[in-house]
């Protein structure tokens, strides 16, 4: 028991892939949960070895996770999740808080596959959770209360930024932040290749491009300004930046980026309907 005489929180993971590993590592490193109180399940040892390296407990039985932990994060592939939920539904109790990070599986489907009144939440994470710089949103089911949402938010902030949103925003988040990682990488690559074209060595160009993205993001977040404000500060009359921005506008960067988020969001909604 802890200093307040309460039993320590036990967190379970059904599915032990990269996202589950990232969340577990964040929770443990931030001191939110002790490694010995984390239990993960997977069909084989291929991914469970990473949990063991963190000091966590592991099993091949999904129901054992439900029987041992009150907060359970389902991190399986989306098409596998309904099968897994059907398998463990008989051991779900009123004490459980169940969380899904599977893209495209709605709260209504989750609640339909689980016993009545089960407290269910959805989390949409993104890959930077691996380095504790994720952007995550939470949507709660009909029976989840604000206290469960706050508990989950507090835990997940060990992996980055986290906020509660209506479920309708989850697919948009997938298009903006989940797919957005690839969009940003494409832009970073293009920035570096422009420098390579002008004569800079590739390794150096890619490091500078990545650091430029990191520094810009920190300024936007820490100073709370709109991107247009920072862009205006960099853009002096007749200077280098305005010439570069003109070239980007001629290439349709802004419209293409908006279309990319729209296309990715549309696909996320399509997968949700399926």
CSV table of C-alpha atoms in Angstrom, one decimal:
chain,number,residue,atom,x,y,z
A,1,UNK,CA,0.0,0.0,0.0
A,2,UNK,CA,1.0,3.6,-0.5
A,3,UNK,CA,1.4,6.3,2.1
A,4,UNK,CA,-2.4,7.0,2.0
A,5,UNK,CA,-3.1,3.3,2.7
A,6,UNK,CA,-4.4,2.6,-0.8
A,7,UNK,CA,-3.4,-0.3,-3.0
A,8,UNK,CA,-1.0,0.8,-5.8
A,9,UNK,CA,-2.4,1.3,-9.3
A,10,UNK,CA,-1.9,-1.7,-11.5
A,11,UNK,CA,-1.8,-1.1,-15.2
A,12,UNK,CA,-2.3,-3.8,-17.8
A,13,UNK,CA,-1.6,-3.9,-21.5
A,14,UNK,CA,-3.3,-6.3,-23.9
A,15,UNK,CA,-1.0,-6.1,-26.8
A,16,UNK,CA,2.7,-5.3,-26.4
A,17,UNK,CA,3.7,-3.5,-29.6
A,18,UNK,CA,5.6,-0.3,-30.0
A,19,UNK,CA,2.9,2.0,-28.8
A,20,UNK,CA,2.2,-0.1,-25.7
A,21,UNK,CA,5.9,-0.1,-25.0
A,22,UNK,CA,6.2,3.6,-25.4
A,23,UNK,CA,3.3,4.3,-23.0
A,24,UNK,CA,4.6,1.8,-20.4
A,25,UNK,CA,8.1,3.3,-20.5
A,26,UNK,CA,6.7,6.8,-20.1
A,27,UNK,CA,4.6,5.8,-17.1
A,28,UNK,CA,7.5,4.1,-15.4
A,29,UNK,CA,10.1,6.7,-16.1
A,30,UNK,CA,7.8,9.5,-14.8
A,31,UNK,CA,7.1,7.5,-11.7
A,32,UNK,CA,3.4,7.3,-12.4
A,33,UNK,CA,3.4,3.5,-12.0
A,34,UNK,CA,6.0,1.1,-10.6
A,35,UNK,CA,7.3,-1.4,-13.2
A,36,UNK,CA,6.4,-4.4,-11.0
A,37,UNK,CA,2.7,-3.2,-11.1
A,38,UNK,CA,2.6,-3.3,-15.0
A,39,UNK,CA,1.4,-6.5,-16.6
A,40,UNK,CA,1.5,-7.0,-20.4
A,41,UNK,CA,0.1,-9.8,-22.6
A,42,UNK,CA,0.9,-10.9,-26.1
A,43,UNK,CA,0.7,-14.2,-28.0
A,44,UNK,CA,4.4,-14.6,-28.3
A,45,UNK,CA,7.6,-13.4,-26.5
A,46,UNK,CA,8.7,-11.3,-29.5
A,47,UNK,CA,7.5,-8.0,-27.9
A,48,UNK,CA,7.1,-9.1,-24.3
A,49,UNK,CA,10.9,-9.1,-23.9
A,50,UNK,CA,10.8,-5.2,-24.1
A,51,UNK,CA,8.4,-5.2,-21.1
A,52,UNK,CA,10.6,-7.6,-19.2
A,53,UNK,CA,13.5,-5.3,-19.8
A,54,UNK,CA,11.6,-2.5,-18.1
A,55,UNK,CA,11.0,-4.7,-15.1
A,56,UNK,CA,7.3,-5.4,-15.9
A,57,UNK,CA,5.4,-8.7,-15.5
A,58,UNK,CA,4.3,-10.5,-18.7
A,59,UNK,CA,1.8,-13.3,-19.7
A,60,UNK,CA,0.4,-15.0,-22.8
A,61,UNK,CA,-3.1,-14.9,-21.3
A,62,UNK,CA,-5.2,-11.8,-22.0
A,63,UNK,CA,-7.7,-12.6,-19.3
A,64,UNK,CA,-4.9,-12.7,-16.7
A,65,UNK,CA,-4.3,-9.0,-17.4
A,66,UNK,CA,-8.0,-8.2,-16.6
A,67,UNK,CA,-7.9,-10.4,-13.5
A,68,UNK,CA,-4.8,-8.6,-12.2
A,69,UNK,CA,-5.3,-5.0,-13.2
A,70,UNK,CA,-8.1,-2.4,-12.8
A,71,UNK,CA,-6.8,-0.1,-15.6
A,72,UNK,CA,-6.3,-2.0,-18.9
A,73,UNK,CA,-5.0,-0.5,-22.1
A,74,UNK,CA,-5.9,-2.5,-25.2
A,75,UNK,CA,-3.1,-1.9,-27.8
A,76,UNK,CA,-3.9,-4.6,-30.3
A,77,UNK,CA,-4.3,-4.1,-34.1
A,78,UNK,CA,-7.7,-2.7,-34.8
A,79,UNK,CA,-9.0,-5.8,-36.7
A,80,UNK,CA,-7.9,-8.0,-33.7
A,81,UNK,CA,-9.5,-5.9,-31.0
A,82,UNK,CA,-13.1,-7.1,-31.4
A,83,UNK,CA,-11.9,-10.7,-31.1
A,84,UNK,CA,-9.9,-9.9,-28.0
A,85,UNK,CA,-12.7,-8.0,-26.3
A,86,UNK,CA,-15.1,-10.9,-26.9
A,87,UNK,CA,-12.5,-13.3,-25.4
A,88,UNK,CA,-12.1,-11.3,-22.1
A,89,UNK,CA,-15.6,-9.9,-21.7
A,90,UNK,CA,-16.6,-12.5,-19.2
A,91,UNK,CA,-13.9,-11.3,-16.7
A,92,UNK,CA,-14.7,-7.6,-17.0
A,93,UNK,CA,-16.1,-6.2,-13.8
A,94,UNK,CA,-17.5,-2.8,-12.6
A,95,UNK,CA,-14.0,-2.1,-11.1
A,96,UNK,CA,-12.4,-2.0,-14.6
A,97,UNK,CA,-11.4,1.1,-16.6
A,98,UNK,CA,-10.8,-0.1,-20.1
A,99,UNK,CA,-8.9,2.0,-22.6
A,100,UNK,CA,-8.5,1.4,-26.4
A,101,UNK,CA,-5.7,2.9,-28.5
A,102,UNK,CA,-6.8,1.0,-31.6
A,103,UNK,CA,-7.6,3.4,-34.5
A,104,UNK,CA,-11.0,3.2,-36.1
A,105,UNK,CA,-12.8,1.2,-33.4
A,106,UNK,CA,-15.6,3.5,-32.0
A,107,UNK,CA,-16.7,3.8,-28.5
A,108,UNK,CA,-20.1,2.4,-29.5
A,109,UNK,CA,-18.5,-0.8,-30.8
A,110,UNK,CA,-16.3,-1.1,-27.7
A,111,UNK,CA,-19.4,-0.8,-25.4
A,112,UNK,CA,-21.4,-3.2,-27.6
A,113,UNK,CA,-18.7,-5.9,-27.1
A,114,UNK,CA,-18.4,-5.4,-23.4
A,115,UNK,CA,-20.7,-5.9,-20.4
A,116,UNK,CA,-23.3,-3.2,-19.8
A,117,UNK,CA,-22.1,-0.1,-18.0
A,118,UNK,CA,-18.4,-0.8,-18.6
A,119,UNK,CA,-16.3,2.3,-18.3
A,120,UNK,CA,-14.5,2.7,-21.7
A,121,UNK,CA,-12.3,5.4,-23.1
A,122,UNK,CA,-10.5,5.8,-26.4
A,123,UNK,CA,-7.1,7.3,-26.8
A,124,UNK,CA,-5.6,8.4,-30.1
A,125,UNK,CA,-1.8,8.6,-29.6
A,126,UNK,CA,0.9,9.3,-32.2
A,127,UNK,CA,4.4,7.9,-32.7
A,128,UNK,CA,6.4,10.6,-30.8
A,129,UNK,CA,5.0,9.0,-27.6
A,130,UNK,CA,8.1,6.8,-28.1
A,131,UNK,CA,10.2,9.8,-27.0
A,132,UNK,CA,7.6,11.1,-24.5
A,133,UNK,CA,6.6,14.0,-26.9
A,134,UNK,CA,3.3,12.6,-28.1
A,135,UNK,CA,0.2,14.4,-29.0
A,136,UNK,CA,-2.8,12.5,-27.6
A,137,UNK,CA,-6.5,13.0,-27.3
A,138,UNK,CA,-9.0,11.1,-25.1
A,139,UNK,CA,-12.7,10.5,-25.7
A,140,UNK,CA,-14.9,8.9,-23.0
A,141,UNK,CA,-17.7,6.4,-23.4
A,142,UNK,CA,-21.2,6.8,-21.9
A,143,UNK,CA,-20.3,5.3,-18.6
A,144,UNK,CA,-16.9,6.8,-18.0
A,145,UNK,CA,-16.8,9.7,-15.6
A,146,UNK,CA,-14.7,12.8,-15.4
A,147,UNK,CA,-12.6,11.2,-12.6
A,148,UNK,CA,-11.5,8.3,-14.9
A,149,UNK,CA,-10.7,10.7,-17.7
A,150,UNK,CA,-8.6,12.8,-15.3
A,151,UNK,CA,-6.8,9.7,-14.0
A,152,UNK,CA,-5.9,8.6,-17.6
A,153,UNK,CA,-4.9,12.1,-18.6
A,154,UNK,CA,-2.6,12.4,-15.7
A,155,UNK,CA,-1.0,9.1,-16.5
A,156,UNK,CA,-0.6,9.7,-20.2
A,157,UNK,CA,1.0,13.2,-19.7
A,158,UNK,CA,4.1,11.1,-19.0
A,159,UNK,CA,4.1,10.4,-22.7
A,160,UNK,CA,3.5,14.0,-24.0
A,161,UNK,CA,0.5,16.3,-24.3
A,162,UNK,CA,-2.9,14.9,-23.7
A,163,UNK,CA,-6.4,16.5,-23.8
A,164,UNK,CA,-10.0,15.3,-23.6
A,165,UNK,CA,-12.1,15.9,-26.8
A,166,UNK,CA,-15.4,14.7,-28.3
A,167,UNK,CA,-15.1,11.4,-30.1
A,168,UNK,CA,-15.9,13.2,-33.4
A,169,UNK,CA,-12.4,14.8,-33.2
A,170,UNK,CA,-10.5,11.5,-32.9
A,171,UNK,CA,-10.5,10.8,-36.6
A,172,UNK,CA,-9.4,14.4,-37.3
A,173,UNK,CA,-6.6,13.9,-34.8
A,174,UNK,CA,-5.5,10.8,-36.7
A,175,UNK,CA,-5.3,12.8,-39.9
A,176,UNK,CA,-3.6,15.8,-38.2
A,177,UNK,CA,-1.2,14.2,-35.7
A,178,UNK,CA,-1.0,10.5,-36.4
A,179,UNK,CA,-0.5,10.9,-40.2
A,180,UNK,CA,1.0,14.3,-39.5
A,181,UNK,CA,4.2,12.7,-38.4
A,182,UNK,CA,4.8,11.4,-41.9
A,183,UNK,CA,3.8,14.8,-43.4
A,184,UNK,CA,6.3,16.6,-41.2
A,185,UNK,CA,9.0,14.1,-42.0
A,186,UNK,CA,8.4,14.6,-45.7
A,187,UNK,CA,8.8,18.4,-45.2
A,188,UNK,CA,11.9,17.9,-43.1
A,189,UNK,CA,13.4,15.7,-45.8
A,190,UNK,CA,12.5,18.2,-48.5
A,191,UNK,CA,14.1,21.0,-46.5
A,192,UNK,CA,17.3,19.1,-46.1
A,193,UNK,CA,17.4,18.1,-49.8
A,194,UNK,CA,17.1,21.7,-50.7
A,195,UNK,CA,20.3,22.4,-48.7
A,196,UNK,CA,22.0,19.4,-50.3
A,197,UNK,CA,21.1,20.8,-53.7
A,198,UNK,CA,22.8,24.0,-52.7
A,199,UNK,CA,26.0,22.1,-51.7
A,200,UNK,CA,25.6,21.1,-48.0
A,201,UNK,CA,26.5,17.5,-46.9
A,202,UNK,CA,23.4,15.4,-46.5
A,203,UNK,CA,23.9,14.3,-42.8
A,204,UNK,CA,24.5,17.9,-41.7
A,205,UNK,CA,21.5,19.2,-43.7
A,206,UNK,CA,19.1,16.6,-42.2
A,207,UNK,CA,20.3,17.4,-38.6
A,208,UNK,CA,19.8,21.1,-39.1
A,209,UNK,CA,16.3,20.5,-40.7
A,210,UNK,CA,15.2,18.3,-37.7
A,211,UNK,CA,16.6,20.8,-35.2
A,212,UNK,CA,14.8,23.7,-37.0
A,213,UNK,CA,11.5,21.8,-36.7
A,214,UNK,CA,12.1,21.0,-33.0
A,215,UNK,CA,13.1,24.6,-32.1
A,216,UNK,CA,10.2,26.1,-34.0
A,217,UNK,CA,7.7,23.7,-32.4
A,218,UNK,CA,9.0,24.6,-28.9
A,219,UNK,CA,8.7,28.3,-29.6
A,220,UNK,CA,5.1,27.9,-30.8
A,221,UNK,CA,4.1,25.8,-27.8
A,222,UNK,CA,6.0,27.6,-25.0
A,223,UNK,CA,5.1,31.1,-26.2
A,224,UNK,CA,1.6,30.2,-27.2
A,225,UNK,CA,1.7,32.2,-30.4
A,226,UNK,CA,0.0,31.6,-33.7
A,227,UNK,CA,2.4,30.3,-36.4
A,228,UNK,CA,1.7,33.4,-38.5
A,229,UNK,CA,3.1,35.6,-35.8
A,230,UNK,CA,6.4,33.8,-35.7
A,231,UNK,CA,6.5,33.5,-39.5
A,232,UNK,CA,6.1,37.3,-39.8
A,233,UNK,CA,9.0,37.9,-37.3
A,234,UNK,CA,11.3,35.8,-39.5
A,235,UNK,CA,10.1,37.4,-42.7
A,236,UNK,CA,11.9,40.8,-43.2
A,237,UNK,CA,11.1,43.0,-46.2
A,238,UNK,CA,13.1,42.0,-49.3
A,239,UNK,CA,14.9,39.3,-47.3
A,240,UNK,CA,15.7,35.6,-48.0
A,241,UNK,CA,12.6,34.3,-46.2
A,242,UNK,CA,10.0,36.1,-48.3
A,243,UNK,CA,11.6,34.8,-51.5
A,244,UNK,CA,11.5,31.3,-50.1
A,245,UNK,CA,7.8,31.7,-48.9
A,246,UNK,CA,6.9,32.9,-52.4
A,247,UNK,CA,8.3,29.7,-53.9
A,248,UNK,CA,6.4,27.6,-51.4
A,249,UNK,CA,3.2,29.4,-52.3
A,250,UNK,CA,3.8,28.9,-56.0
A,251,UNK,CA,4.3,25.2,-55.2
A,252,UNK,CA,1.0,25.0,-53.4
A,253,UNK,CA,2.4,23.9,-50.1
A,254,UNK,CA,-0.4,25.3,-48.0
A,255,UNK,CA,-3.2,23.8,-50.1
A,256,UNK,CA,-1.4,20.5,-50.5
A,257,UNK,CA,-1.0,20.2,-46.7
A,258,UNK,CA,-4.6,20.9,-46.0
A,259,UNK,CA,-5.6,18.4,-48.6
A,260,UNK,CA,-3.3,15.8,-47.0
A,261,UNK,CA,-5.0,16.2,-43.6
A,262,UNK,CA,-8.4,16.1,-45.2
A,263,UNK,CA,-7.5,12.9,-47.1
A,264,UNK,CA,-6.0,11.2,-44.0
A,265,UNK,CA,-9.0,12.2,-41.9
A,266,UNK,CA,-11.4,10.9,-44.6
A,267,UNK,CA,-9.6,7.6,-44.7
A,268,UNK,CA,-9.8,7.3,-40.8
A,269,UNK,CA,-13.5,7.9,-40.9
A,270,UNK,CA,-13.9,5.3,-43.7
A,271,UNK,CA,-12.0,2.8,-41.6
A,272,UNK,CA,-14.1,3.6,-38.6
A,273,UNK,CA,-17.3,2.9,-40.5
A,274,UNK,CA,-15.9,-0.5,-41.6
